[in-house]
Coordinates of C-alpha atoms and ligand atoms in Angstrom, one line a residue:
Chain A
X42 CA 24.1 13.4 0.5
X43 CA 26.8 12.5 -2.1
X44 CA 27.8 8.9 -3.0
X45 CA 30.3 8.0 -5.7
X46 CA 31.1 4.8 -7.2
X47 CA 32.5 2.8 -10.5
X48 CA 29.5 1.4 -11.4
X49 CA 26.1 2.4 -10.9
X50 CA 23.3 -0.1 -11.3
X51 CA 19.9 1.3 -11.3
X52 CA 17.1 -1.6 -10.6
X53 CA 17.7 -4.8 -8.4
X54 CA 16.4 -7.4 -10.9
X55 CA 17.8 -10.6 -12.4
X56 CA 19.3 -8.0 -14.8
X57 CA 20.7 -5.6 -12.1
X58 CA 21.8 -8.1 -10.0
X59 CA 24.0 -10.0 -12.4
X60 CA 25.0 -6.5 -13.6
X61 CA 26.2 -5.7 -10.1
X62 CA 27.7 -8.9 -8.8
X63 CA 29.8 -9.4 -12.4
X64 CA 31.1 -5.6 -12.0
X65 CA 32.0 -6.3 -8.1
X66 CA 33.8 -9.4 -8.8
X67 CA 36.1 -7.4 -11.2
X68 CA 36.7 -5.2 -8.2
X69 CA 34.8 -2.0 -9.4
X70 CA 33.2 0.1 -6.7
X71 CA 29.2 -0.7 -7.3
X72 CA 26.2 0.3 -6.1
X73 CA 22.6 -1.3 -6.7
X74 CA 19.4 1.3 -6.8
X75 CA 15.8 -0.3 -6.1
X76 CA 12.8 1.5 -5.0
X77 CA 12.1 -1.5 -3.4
X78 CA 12.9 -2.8 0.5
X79 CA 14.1 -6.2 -1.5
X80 CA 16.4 -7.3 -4.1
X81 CA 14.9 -9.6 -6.8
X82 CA 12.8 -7.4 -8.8
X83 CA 9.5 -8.4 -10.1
X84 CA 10.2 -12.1 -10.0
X85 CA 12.5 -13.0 -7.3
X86 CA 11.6 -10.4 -4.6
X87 CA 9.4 -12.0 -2.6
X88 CA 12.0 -14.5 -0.9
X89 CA 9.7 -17.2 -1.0
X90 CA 10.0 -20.4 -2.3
X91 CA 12.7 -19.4 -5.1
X92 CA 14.1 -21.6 -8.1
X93 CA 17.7 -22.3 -8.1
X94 CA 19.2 -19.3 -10.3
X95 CA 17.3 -16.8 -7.5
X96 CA 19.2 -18.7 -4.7
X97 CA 22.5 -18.6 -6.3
X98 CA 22.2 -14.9 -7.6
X99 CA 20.8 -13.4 -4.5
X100 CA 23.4 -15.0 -1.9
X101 CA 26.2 -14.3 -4.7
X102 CA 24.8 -10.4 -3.8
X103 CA 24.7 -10.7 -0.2
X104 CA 28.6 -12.3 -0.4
X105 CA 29.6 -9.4 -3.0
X106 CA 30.9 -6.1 -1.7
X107 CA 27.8 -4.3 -3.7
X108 CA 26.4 -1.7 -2.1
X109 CA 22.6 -2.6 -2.0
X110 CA 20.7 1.3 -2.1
X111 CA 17.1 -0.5 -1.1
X112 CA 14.1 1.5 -0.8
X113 CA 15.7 4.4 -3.1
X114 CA 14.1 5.8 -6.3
X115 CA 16.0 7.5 -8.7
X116 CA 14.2 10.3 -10.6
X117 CA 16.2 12.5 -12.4
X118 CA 19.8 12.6 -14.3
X119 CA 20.7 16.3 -14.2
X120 CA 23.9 16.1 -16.2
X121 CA 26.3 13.4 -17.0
X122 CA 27.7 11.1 -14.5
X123 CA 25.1 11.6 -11.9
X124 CA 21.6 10.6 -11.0
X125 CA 19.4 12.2 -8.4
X126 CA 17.3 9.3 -6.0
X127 CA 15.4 9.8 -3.0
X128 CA 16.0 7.8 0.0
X129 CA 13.9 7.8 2.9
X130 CA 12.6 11.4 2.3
X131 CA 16.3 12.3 1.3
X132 CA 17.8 13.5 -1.3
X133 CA 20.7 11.8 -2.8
X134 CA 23.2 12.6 -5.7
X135 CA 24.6 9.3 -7.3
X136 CA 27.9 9.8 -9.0
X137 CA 29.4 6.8 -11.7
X138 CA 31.5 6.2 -14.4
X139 CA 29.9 3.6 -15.5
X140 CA 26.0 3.3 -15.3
X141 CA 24.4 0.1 -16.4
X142 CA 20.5 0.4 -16.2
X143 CA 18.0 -2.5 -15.7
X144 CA 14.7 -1.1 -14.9
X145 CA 12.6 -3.7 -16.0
X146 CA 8.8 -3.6 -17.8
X147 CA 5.4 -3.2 -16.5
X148 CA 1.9 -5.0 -17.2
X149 CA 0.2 -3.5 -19.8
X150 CA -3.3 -3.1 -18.6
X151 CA -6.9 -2.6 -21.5
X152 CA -9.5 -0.3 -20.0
X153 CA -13.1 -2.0 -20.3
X154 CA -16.2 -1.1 -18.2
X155 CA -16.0 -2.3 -14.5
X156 CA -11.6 -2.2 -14.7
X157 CA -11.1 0.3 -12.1
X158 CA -13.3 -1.4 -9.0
X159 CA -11.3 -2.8 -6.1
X160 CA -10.0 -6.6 -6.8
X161 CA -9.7 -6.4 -10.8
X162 CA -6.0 -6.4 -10.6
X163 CA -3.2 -6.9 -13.0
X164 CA -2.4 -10.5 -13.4
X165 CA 1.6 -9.9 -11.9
X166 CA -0.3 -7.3 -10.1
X167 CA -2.5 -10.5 -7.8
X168 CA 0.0 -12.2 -8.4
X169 CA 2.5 -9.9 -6.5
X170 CA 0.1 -9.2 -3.9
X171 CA -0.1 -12.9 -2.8
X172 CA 3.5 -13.0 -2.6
X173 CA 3.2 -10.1 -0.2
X174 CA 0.9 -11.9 2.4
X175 CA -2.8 -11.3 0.1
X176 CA -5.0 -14.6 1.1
X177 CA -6.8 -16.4 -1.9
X178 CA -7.2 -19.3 -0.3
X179 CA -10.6 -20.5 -1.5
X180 CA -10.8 -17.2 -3.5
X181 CA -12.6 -17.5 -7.6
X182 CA -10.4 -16.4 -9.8
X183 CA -10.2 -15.3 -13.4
X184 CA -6.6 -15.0 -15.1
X185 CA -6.8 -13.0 -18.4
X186 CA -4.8 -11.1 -21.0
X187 CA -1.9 -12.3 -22.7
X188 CA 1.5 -13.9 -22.8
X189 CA 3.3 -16.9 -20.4
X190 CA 3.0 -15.3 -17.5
X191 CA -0.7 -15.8 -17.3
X192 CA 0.1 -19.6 -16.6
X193 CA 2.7 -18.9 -14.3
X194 CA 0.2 -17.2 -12.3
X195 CA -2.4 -19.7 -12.9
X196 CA -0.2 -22.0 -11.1
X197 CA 1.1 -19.9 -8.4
X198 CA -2.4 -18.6 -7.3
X199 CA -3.8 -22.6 -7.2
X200 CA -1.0 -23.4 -5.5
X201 CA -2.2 -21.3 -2.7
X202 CA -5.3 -22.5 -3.1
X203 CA -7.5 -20.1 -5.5
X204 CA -10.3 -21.4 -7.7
X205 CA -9.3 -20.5 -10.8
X206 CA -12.1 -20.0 -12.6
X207 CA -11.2 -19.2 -16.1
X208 CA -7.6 -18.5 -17.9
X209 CA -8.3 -16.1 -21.2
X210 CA -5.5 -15.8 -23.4
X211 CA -6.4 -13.6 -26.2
X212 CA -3.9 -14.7 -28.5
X213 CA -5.8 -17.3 -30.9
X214 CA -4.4 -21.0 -30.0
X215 CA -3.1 -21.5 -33.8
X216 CA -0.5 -18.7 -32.7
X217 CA -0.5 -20.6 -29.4
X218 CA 0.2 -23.9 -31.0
X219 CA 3.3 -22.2 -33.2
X220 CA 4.5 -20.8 -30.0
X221 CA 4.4 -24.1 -27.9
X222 CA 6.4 -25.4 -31.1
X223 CA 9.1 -23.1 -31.6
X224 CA 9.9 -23.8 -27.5
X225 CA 11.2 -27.2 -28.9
X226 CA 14.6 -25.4 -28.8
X227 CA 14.2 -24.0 -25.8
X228 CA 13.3 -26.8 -23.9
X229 CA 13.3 -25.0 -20.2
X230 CA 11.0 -22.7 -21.3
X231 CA 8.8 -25.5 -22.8
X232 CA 9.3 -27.7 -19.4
X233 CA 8.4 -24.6 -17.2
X234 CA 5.1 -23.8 -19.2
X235 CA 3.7 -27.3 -18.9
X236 CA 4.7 -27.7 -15.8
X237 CA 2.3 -24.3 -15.0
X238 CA -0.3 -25.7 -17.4
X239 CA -0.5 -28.9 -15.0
X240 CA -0.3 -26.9 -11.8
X241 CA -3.6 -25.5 -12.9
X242 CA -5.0 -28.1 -14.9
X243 CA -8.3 -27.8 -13.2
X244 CA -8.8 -24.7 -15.0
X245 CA -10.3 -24.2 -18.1
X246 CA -7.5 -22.1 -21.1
X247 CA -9.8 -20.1 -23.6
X248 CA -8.1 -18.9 -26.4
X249 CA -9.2 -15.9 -28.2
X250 CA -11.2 -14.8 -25.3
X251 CA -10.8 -11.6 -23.1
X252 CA -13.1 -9.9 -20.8
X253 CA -15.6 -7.3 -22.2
X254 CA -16.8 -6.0 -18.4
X255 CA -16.5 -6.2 -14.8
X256 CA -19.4 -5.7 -12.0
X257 CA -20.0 -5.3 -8.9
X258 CA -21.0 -2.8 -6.0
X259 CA -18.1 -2.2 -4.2
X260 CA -15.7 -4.5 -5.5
X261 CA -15.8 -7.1 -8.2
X262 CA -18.6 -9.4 -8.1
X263 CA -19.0 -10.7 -12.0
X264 CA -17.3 -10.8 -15.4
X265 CA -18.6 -11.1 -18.8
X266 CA -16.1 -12.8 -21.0
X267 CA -16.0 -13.2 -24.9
X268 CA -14.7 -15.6 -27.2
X269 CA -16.0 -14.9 -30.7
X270 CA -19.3 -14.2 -31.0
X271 CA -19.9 -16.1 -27.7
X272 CA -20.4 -13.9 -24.4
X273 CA -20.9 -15.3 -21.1
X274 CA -21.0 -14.2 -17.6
X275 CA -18.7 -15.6 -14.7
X276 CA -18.9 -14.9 -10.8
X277 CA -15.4 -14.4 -9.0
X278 CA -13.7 -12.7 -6.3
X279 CA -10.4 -11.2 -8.1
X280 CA -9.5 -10.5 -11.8
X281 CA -6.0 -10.7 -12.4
X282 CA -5.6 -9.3 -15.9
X283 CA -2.2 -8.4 -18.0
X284 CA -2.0 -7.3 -21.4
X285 CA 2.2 -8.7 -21.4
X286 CA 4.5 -6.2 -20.6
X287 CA 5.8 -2.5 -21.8
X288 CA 9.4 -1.7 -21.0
X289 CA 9.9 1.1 -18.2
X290 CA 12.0 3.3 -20.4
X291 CA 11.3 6.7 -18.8
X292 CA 15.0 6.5 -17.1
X293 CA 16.4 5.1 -20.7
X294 CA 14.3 8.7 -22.8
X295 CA 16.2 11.1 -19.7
X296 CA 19.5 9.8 -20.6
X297 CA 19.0 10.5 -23.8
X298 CA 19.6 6.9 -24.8
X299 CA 18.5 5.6 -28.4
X300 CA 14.8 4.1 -28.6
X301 CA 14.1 1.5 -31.5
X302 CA 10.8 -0.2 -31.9
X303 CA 9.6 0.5 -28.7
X304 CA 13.1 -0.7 -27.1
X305 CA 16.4 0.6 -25.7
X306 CA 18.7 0.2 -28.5
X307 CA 21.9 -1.8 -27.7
X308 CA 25.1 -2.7 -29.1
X309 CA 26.8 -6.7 -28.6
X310 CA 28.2 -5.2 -25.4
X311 CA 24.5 -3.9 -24.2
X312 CA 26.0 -0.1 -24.6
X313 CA 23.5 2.4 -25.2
X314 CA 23.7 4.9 -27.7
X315 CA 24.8 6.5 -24.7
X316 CA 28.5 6.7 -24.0
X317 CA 29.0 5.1 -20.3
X318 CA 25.7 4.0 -20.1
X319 CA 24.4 0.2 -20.6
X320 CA 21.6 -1.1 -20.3
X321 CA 20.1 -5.1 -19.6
X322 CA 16.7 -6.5 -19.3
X323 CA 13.8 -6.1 -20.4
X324 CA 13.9 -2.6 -21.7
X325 CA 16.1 -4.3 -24.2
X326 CA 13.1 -6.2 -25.6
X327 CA 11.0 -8.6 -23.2
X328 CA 12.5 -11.7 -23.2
X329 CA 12.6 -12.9 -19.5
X330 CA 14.9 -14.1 -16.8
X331 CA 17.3 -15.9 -18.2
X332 CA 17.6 -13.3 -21.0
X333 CA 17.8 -10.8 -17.7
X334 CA 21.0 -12.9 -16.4
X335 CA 23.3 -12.9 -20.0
X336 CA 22.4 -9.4 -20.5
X337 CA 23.0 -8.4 -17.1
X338 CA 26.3 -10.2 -16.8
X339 CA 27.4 -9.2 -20.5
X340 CA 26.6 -5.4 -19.1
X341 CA 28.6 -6.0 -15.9
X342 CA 31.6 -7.1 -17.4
X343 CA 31.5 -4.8 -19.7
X344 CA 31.4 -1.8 -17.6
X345 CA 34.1 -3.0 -15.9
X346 CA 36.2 -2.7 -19.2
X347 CA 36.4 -6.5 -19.3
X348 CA 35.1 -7.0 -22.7
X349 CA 36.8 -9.7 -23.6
X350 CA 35.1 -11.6 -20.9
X351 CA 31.8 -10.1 -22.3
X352 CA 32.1 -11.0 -25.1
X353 CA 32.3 -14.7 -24.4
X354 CA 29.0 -14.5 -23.3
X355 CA 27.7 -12.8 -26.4
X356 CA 26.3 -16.3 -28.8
X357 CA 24.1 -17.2 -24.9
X358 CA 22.3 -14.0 -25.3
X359 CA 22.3 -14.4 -29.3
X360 CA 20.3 -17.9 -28.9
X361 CA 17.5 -16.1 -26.8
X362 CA 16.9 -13.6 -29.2
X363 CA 14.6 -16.1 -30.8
X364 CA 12.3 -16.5 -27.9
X365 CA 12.2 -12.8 -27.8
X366 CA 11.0 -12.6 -31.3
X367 CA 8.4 -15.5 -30.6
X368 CA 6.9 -14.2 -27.5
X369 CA 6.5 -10.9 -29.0
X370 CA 4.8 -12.3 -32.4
X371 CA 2.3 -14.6 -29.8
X372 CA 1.6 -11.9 -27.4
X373 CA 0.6 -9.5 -30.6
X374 CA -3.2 -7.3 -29.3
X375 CA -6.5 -8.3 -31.1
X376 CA -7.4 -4.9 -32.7
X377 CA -10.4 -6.5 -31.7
X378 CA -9.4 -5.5 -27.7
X379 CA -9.9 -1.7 -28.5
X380 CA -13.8 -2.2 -28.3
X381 CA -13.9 -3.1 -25.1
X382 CA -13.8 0.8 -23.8
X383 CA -17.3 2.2 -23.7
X384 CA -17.5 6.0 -24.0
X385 CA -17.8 6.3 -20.0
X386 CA -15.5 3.8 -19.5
X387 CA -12.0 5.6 -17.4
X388 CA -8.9 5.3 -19.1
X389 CA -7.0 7.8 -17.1
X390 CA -7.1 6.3 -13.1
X391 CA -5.3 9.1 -11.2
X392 CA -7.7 11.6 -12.7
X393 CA -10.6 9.8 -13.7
X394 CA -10.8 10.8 -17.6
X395 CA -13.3 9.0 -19.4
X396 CA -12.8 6.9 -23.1
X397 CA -14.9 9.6 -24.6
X398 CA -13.4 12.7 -23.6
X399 CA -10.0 11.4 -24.7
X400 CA -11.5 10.7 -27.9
X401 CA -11.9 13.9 -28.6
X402 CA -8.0 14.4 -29.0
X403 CA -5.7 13.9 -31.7
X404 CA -2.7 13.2 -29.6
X405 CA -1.3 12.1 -26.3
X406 CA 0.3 15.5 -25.9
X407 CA -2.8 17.5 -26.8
X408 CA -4.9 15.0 -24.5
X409 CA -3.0 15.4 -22.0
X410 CA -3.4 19.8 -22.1
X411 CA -6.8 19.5 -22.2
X412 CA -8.1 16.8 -20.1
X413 CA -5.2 15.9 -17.5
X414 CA -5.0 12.9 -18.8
X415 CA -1.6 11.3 -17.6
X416 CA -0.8 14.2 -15.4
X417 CA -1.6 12.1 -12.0
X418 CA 1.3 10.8 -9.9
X419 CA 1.7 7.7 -12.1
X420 CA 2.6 9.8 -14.8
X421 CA 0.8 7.9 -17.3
X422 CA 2.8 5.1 -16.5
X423 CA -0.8 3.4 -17.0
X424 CA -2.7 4.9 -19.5
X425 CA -0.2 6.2 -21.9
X426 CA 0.2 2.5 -22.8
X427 CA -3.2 1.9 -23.4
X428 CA -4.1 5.3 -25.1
X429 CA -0.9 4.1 -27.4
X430 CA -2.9 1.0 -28.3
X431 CA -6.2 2.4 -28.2
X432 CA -5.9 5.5 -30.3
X433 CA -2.1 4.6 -31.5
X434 CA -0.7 7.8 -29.9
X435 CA 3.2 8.4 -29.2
X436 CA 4.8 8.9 -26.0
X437 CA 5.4 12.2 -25.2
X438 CA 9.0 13.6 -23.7
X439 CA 10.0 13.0 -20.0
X440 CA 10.3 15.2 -18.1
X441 CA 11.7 14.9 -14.8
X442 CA 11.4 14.2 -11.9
X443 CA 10.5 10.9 -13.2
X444 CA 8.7 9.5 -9.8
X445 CA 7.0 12.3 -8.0
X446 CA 9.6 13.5 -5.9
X447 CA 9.6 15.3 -2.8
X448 CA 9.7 19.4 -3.1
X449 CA 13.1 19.1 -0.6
X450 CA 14.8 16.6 -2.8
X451 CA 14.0 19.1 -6.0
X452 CA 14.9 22.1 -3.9
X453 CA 18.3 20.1 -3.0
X454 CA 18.6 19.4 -6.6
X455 CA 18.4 22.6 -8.0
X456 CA 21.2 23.7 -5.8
X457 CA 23.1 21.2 -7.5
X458 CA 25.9 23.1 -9.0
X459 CA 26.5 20.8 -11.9
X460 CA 23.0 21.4 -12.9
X461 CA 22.6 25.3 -12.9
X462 CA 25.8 25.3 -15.2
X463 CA 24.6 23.1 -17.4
X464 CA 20.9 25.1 -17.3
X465 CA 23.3 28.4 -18.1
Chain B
X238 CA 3.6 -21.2 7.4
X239 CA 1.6 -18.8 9.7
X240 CA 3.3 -18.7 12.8
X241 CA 1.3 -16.9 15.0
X242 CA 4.5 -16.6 17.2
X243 CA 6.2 -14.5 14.4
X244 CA 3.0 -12.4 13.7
X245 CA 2.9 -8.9 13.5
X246 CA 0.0 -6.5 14.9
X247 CA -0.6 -3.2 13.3
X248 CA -3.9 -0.9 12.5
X249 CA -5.9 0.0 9.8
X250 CA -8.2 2.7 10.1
X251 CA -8.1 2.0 13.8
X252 CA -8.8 -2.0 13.5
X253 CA -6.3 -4.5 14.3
X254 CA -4.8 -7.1 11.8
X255 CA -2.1 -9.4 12.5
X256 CA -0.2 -9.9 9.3
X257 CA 3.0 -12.4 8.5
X258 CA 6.6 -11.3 8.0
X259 CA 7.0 -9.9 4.9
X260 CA 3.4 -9.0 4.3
X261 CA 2.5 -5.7 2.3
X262 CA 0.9 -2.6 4.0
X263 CA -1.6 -2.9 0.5
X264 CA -2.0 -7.0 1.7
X265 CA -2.8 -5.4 4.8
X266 CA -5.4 -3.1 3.9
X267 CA -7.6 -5.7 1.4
X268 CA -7.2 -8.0 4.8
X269 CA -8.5 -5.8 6.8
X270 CA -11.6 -5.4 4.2
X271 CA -11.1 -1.8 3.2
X272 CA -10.1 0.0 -0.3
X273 CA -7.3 2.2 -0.6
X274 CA -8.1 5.2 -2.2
X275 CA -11.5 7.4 -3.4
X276 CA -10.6 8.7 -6.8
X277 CA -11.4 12.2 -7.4
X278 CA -15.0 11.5 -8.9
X279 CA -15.4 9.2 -5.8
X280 CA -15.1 6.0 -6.7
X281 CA -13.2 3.1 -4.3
X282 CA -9.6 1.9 -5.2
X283 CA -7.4 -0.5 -4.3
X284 CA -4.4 -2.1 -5.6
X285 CA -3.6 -2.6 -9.4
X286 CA -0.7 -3.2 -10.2
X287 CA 1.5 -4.3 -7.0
X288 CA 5.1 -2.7 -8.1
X289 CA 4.9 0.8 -7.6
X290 CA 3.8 1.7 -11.0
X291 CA 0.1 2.5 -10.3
X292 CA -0.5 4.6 -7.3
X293 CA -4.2 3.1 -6.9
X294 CA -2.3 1.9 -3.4
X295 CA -1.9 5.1 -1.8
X296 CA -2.4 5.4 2.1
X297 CA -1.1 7.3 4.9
X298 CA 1.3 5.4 6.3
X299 CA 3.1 6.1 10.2
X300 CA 1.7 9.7 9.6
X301 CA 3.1 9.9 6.0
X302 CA 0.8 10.7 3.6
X303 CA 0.1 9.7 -0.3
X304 CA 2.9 6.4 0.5
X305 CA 2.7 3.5 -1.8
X306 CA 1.4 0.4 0.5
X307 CA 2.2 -2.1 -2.1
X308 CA 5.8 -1.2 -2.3
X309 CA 6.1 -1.2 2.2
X310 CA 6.4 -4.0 4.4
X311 CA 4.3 -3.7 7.8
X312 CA 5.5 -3.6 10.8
X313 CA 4.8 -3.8 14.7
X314 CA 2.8 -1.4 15.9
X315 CA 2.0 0.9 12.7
X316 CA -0.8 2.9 12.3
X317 CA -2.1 2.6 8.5
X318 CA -5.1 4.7 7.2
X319 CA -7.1 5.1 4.0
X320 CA -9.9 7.4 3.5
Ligands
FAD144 C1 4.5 -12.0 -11.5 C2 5.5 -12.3 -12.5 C3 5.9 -13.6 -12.7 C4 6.8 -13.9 -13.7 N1 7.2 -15.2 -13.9 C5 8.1 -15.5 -14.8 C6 8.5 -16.8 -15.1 O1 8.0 -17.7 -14.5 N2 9.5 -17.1 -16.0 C7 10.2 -16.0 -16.7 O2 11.1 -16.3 -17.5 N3 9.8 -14.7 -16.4 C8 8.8 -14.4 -15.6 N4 8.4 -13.1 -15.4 C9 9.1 -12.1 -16.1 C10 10.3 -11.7 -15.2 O3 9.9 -11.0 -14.1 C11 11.2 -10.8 -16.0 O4 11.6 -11.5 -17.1 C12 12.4 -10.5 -15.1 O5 12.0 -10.1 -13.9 C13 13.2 -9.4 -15.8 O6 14.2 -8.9 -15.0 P1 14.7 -7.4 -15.1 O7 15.9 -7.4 -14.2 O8 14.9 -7.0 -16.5 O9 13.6 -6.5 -14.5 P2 12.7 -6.4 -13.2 O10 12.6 -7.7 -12.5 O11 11.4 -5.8 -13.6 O12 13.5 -5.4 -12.2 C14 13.6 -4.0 -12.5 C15 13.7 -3.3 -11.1 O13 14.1 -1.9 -11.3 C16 13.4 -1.1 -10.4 N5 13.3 0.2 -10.9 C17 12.8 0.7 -12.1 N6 12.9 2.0 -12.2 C18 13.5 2.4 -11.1 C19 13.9 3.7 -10.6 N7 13.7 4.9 -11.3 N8 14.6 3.8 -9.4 C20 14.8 2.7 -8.7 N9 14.4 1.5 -9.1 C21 13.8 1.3 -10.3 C22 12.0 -1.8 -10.3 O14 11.3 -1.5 -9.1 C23 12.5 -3.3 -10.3 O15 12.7 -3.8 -9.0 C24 7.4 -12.8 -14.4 C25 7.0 -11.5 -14.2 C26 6.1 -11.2 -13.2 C27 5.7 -9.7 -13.0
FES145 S1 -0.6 -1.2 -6.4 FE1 0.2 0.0 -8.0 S2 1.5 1.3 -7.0 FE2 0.9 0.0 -5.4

């Protein structure tokens, strides 16, 4: 199957979905790429009980004339101008002039003994899995690792009645204190975390604390947590436990498109080094949703050769860039967080490869040769991060396909004409 | 609200559950009290990270194996299993 359009938007998140209404409204042919069943992305996808902004964007989607590609994954870019997805079990070919990308972060996630039994889950990981019908209702829980969303989930999980046992942020609260200060001029974001803080002001915040182990016999029974020299032992049902987010940028490295510090790099207009191709969101640098919306709308416009428009927009995003900065310097790892991983200790899930063996190694590549490390079906989409932070490797090149993908939608693929000519 | 006259019946493993609307075939599965997944030196799995990222979700879904359960919605009548 062949679709063309104007603009392509690949991910359905406050990003993408500013990107994709702004370009529709200039009458541009667009189409919107999720691999999920439901617009909104990591934060406004679960229809729920959504602030204002979610309401307005996602019924400004449904009005547009976007066509919404749900459930479709892209995976590979075989020359310019196209993308390959899989819809459905099918193979599709995506054809643009303009492609904006908004493929959003992931939770970074610390391996430490006890993290792969059932119930330790990422803190947006719980928190997503209550939004998709998971009961906590009575449920203990611990919320751990770093960064705002950790209250946001706080809240959210007592609101549905969890026992929130514990928060542990392990930023020290000095940095927390500078943090809470420097929202002055953002006074939303200073609004929205104390209104989280109260939601779950049963709970007890430790600062400087993580946890050092998890137990249990089939699922997770205990936790030891530590806070300086202090350790102590806590019974619960769930973890939910985030080290802030990484960028998904494995779309962003098979472009081709410039990577600085970790980030897509990005022009006033959100143009990649990449000519056609934009990019908004976090992969820009993790700055949340309202971030998400300027960018998304600054790439929309543009792409739809309205610059001018754009550029209006540009001092909104330029004021955020602060908060950017500031949630980056707070949400800075303990070194301290490496010790955690005992030599047993599985840092590799999809094939089970221990701290020790990967120790061994003196780089993600030559890790991955020898112990399979990363070579599961998430790709090392999870322990690439951590083996970044634990032994500071690089990422490696991506390869496609991206997201496992089907042998028929490869086979379909490499009959692609525009592919063997540009393999020739 | 649960409303029981919205309520959706499907299987796990050959046991019942009756979810929500909107509910996640990975919800589904921790409801029903199993695990997703053995990993390959046996261990139980379940859900980690709840957007696709992970894979810890994996079940055979409808007869389609190796599908991400946190990333599906149920629905009436399917037939979900996990090792
Ligand atoms: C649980 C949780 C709670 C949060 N709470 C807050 C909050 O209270 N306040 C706040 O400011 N921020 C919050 N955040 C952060 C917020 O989610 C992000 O700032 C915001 O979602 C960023 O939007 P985005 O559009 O850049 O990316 P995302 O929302 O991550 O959207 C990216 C989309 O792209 C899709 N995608 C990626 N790759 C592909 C591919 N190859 N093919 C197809 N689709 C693809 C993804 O599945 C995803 O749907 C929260 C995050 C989480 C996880
Ligand atoms: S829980 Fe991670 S992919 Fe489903």
């Amino acid at each position: 199957m062949k679709k063309a359009f104007d603009v392509v938007v690949a991910g359905a998140g406050p990003a993408g979905i500013a990107a994709a209404v702004t370009a529709a409204a200039q009458h541009r042919r667009v189409a919107l790429v999720d691999d999920n069943q439901r617009p909104g992305g990591q934060i406004w996808r679960s229809g729920a009980s959504l602030p204002r902004p979610a309401r307005v964007w996602l019924s400004r989607l449904e009005a547009s004339a976007v066509e919404h590609l749900s459930g479709t994954r892209i995976f590979d870019h075989p020359a310019p101008g196209v993308l390959c997805a899989e819809w459905n079990e099918t193979a599709m070919e995506l054809h643009y002039e303009k492609l904006v990308f908004a493929t959003g972060a992931r939770e970074l996630f610390l391996p430490f003994p006890g993290w792969t039994l059932p119930n330790v889950m990422g803190a947006g990981g719980l928190d997503a899995m209550v939004r998709g019908g998971l009961p906590v209702a009575g449920k203990r829980v611990v919320v751990a690792g770093t960064g705002p969303l950790l209250l946001a989930v706080a809240a959210h999980l007592a609101a549905r009645g969890a026992k929130i046992v514990a928060i542990c942020e392990q930023a020290p609260f000095a940095r927390l204190a500078k943090f809470a200060a420097q929202m002055s001029r953002y006074p939303g974001k200073l609004l929205q975390g104390l209104a989280y803080r109260l939601a779950a002001r049963h709970s007890r915040l430790y600062c400087g604390c993580w946890p050092i182990s998890a137990s249990g016999s089939t699922a997770l029974e205990s936790l030891t947590l530590r806070q300086g020299n202090r350790t102590w032992s806590v019974a619960c049902d769930y973890l939910a436990c985030g080290f802030h987010l990484v960028p998904n940028l494995e779309l962003a490295e098979l472009l081709g498109c410039r990577i600085q510090d970790g980030f897509v790099a990005v022009d006033d207009l959100q143009q990649t080094s990449v000519a056609n191709v934009y990019c908004a969101g976090e992969p820009t640098g993790i700055g949340g949703v309202e971030m998400a919306l300027v960018e998304g709308q600054i790439a929309g416009l543009a792409a739809s050769g309205s610059a001018e428009a754009a550029r209006k927009l540009i001092p909104q995003r330029r004021r955020m860039l602060g908060f950017v900065d500031a949630l980056r310097r707070t949400c800075a790892l303990n070194p301290e967080l490496r010790r955690p991983a005992a030599d047993t200790t599985l840092v590799c899930r999809c094939e089970d490869v221990p701290f020790g063996t990967l120790r061994e190694h003196t780089s993600w590549r030559d890790a991955k040769l020898h112990t399979r490390c990363g070579m599961g079906p998430c790709q090392g989409r999870i322990c690439g991060a951590a083996a970044e932070f634990l032994f500071g490797w690089g990422p490696d090149a991506v390869r496609p396909p991206i997201f496992p993908a089907l042998v028929s939608s490869l086979a379909a693929e490499s009959t692609n004409p525009n592919k063997s000519m540009e393999d020739a | 609200m649960p409303d029981p006259a919205r309520s959706i019946t499907l299987t796990v493993n050959g046991t019942m559950v009756r979810v929500q609307p909107g509910t996640t075939v990975a919800a589904a599965i921790l409801i029903a009290g199993g695990y997703t997944r053995t990993s390959v030196s046996g261990e139980p799995r379940a859900p980690l990270c709840g957007m696709g990222i992970c894979f810890e979700c994996r079940a055979s879904i409808g007869g389609k194996l190796h599908q991400r359960s946190c990333q599906i919605l149920c629905t009436q009548g399917m037939d979900v299993r996990t090792p």
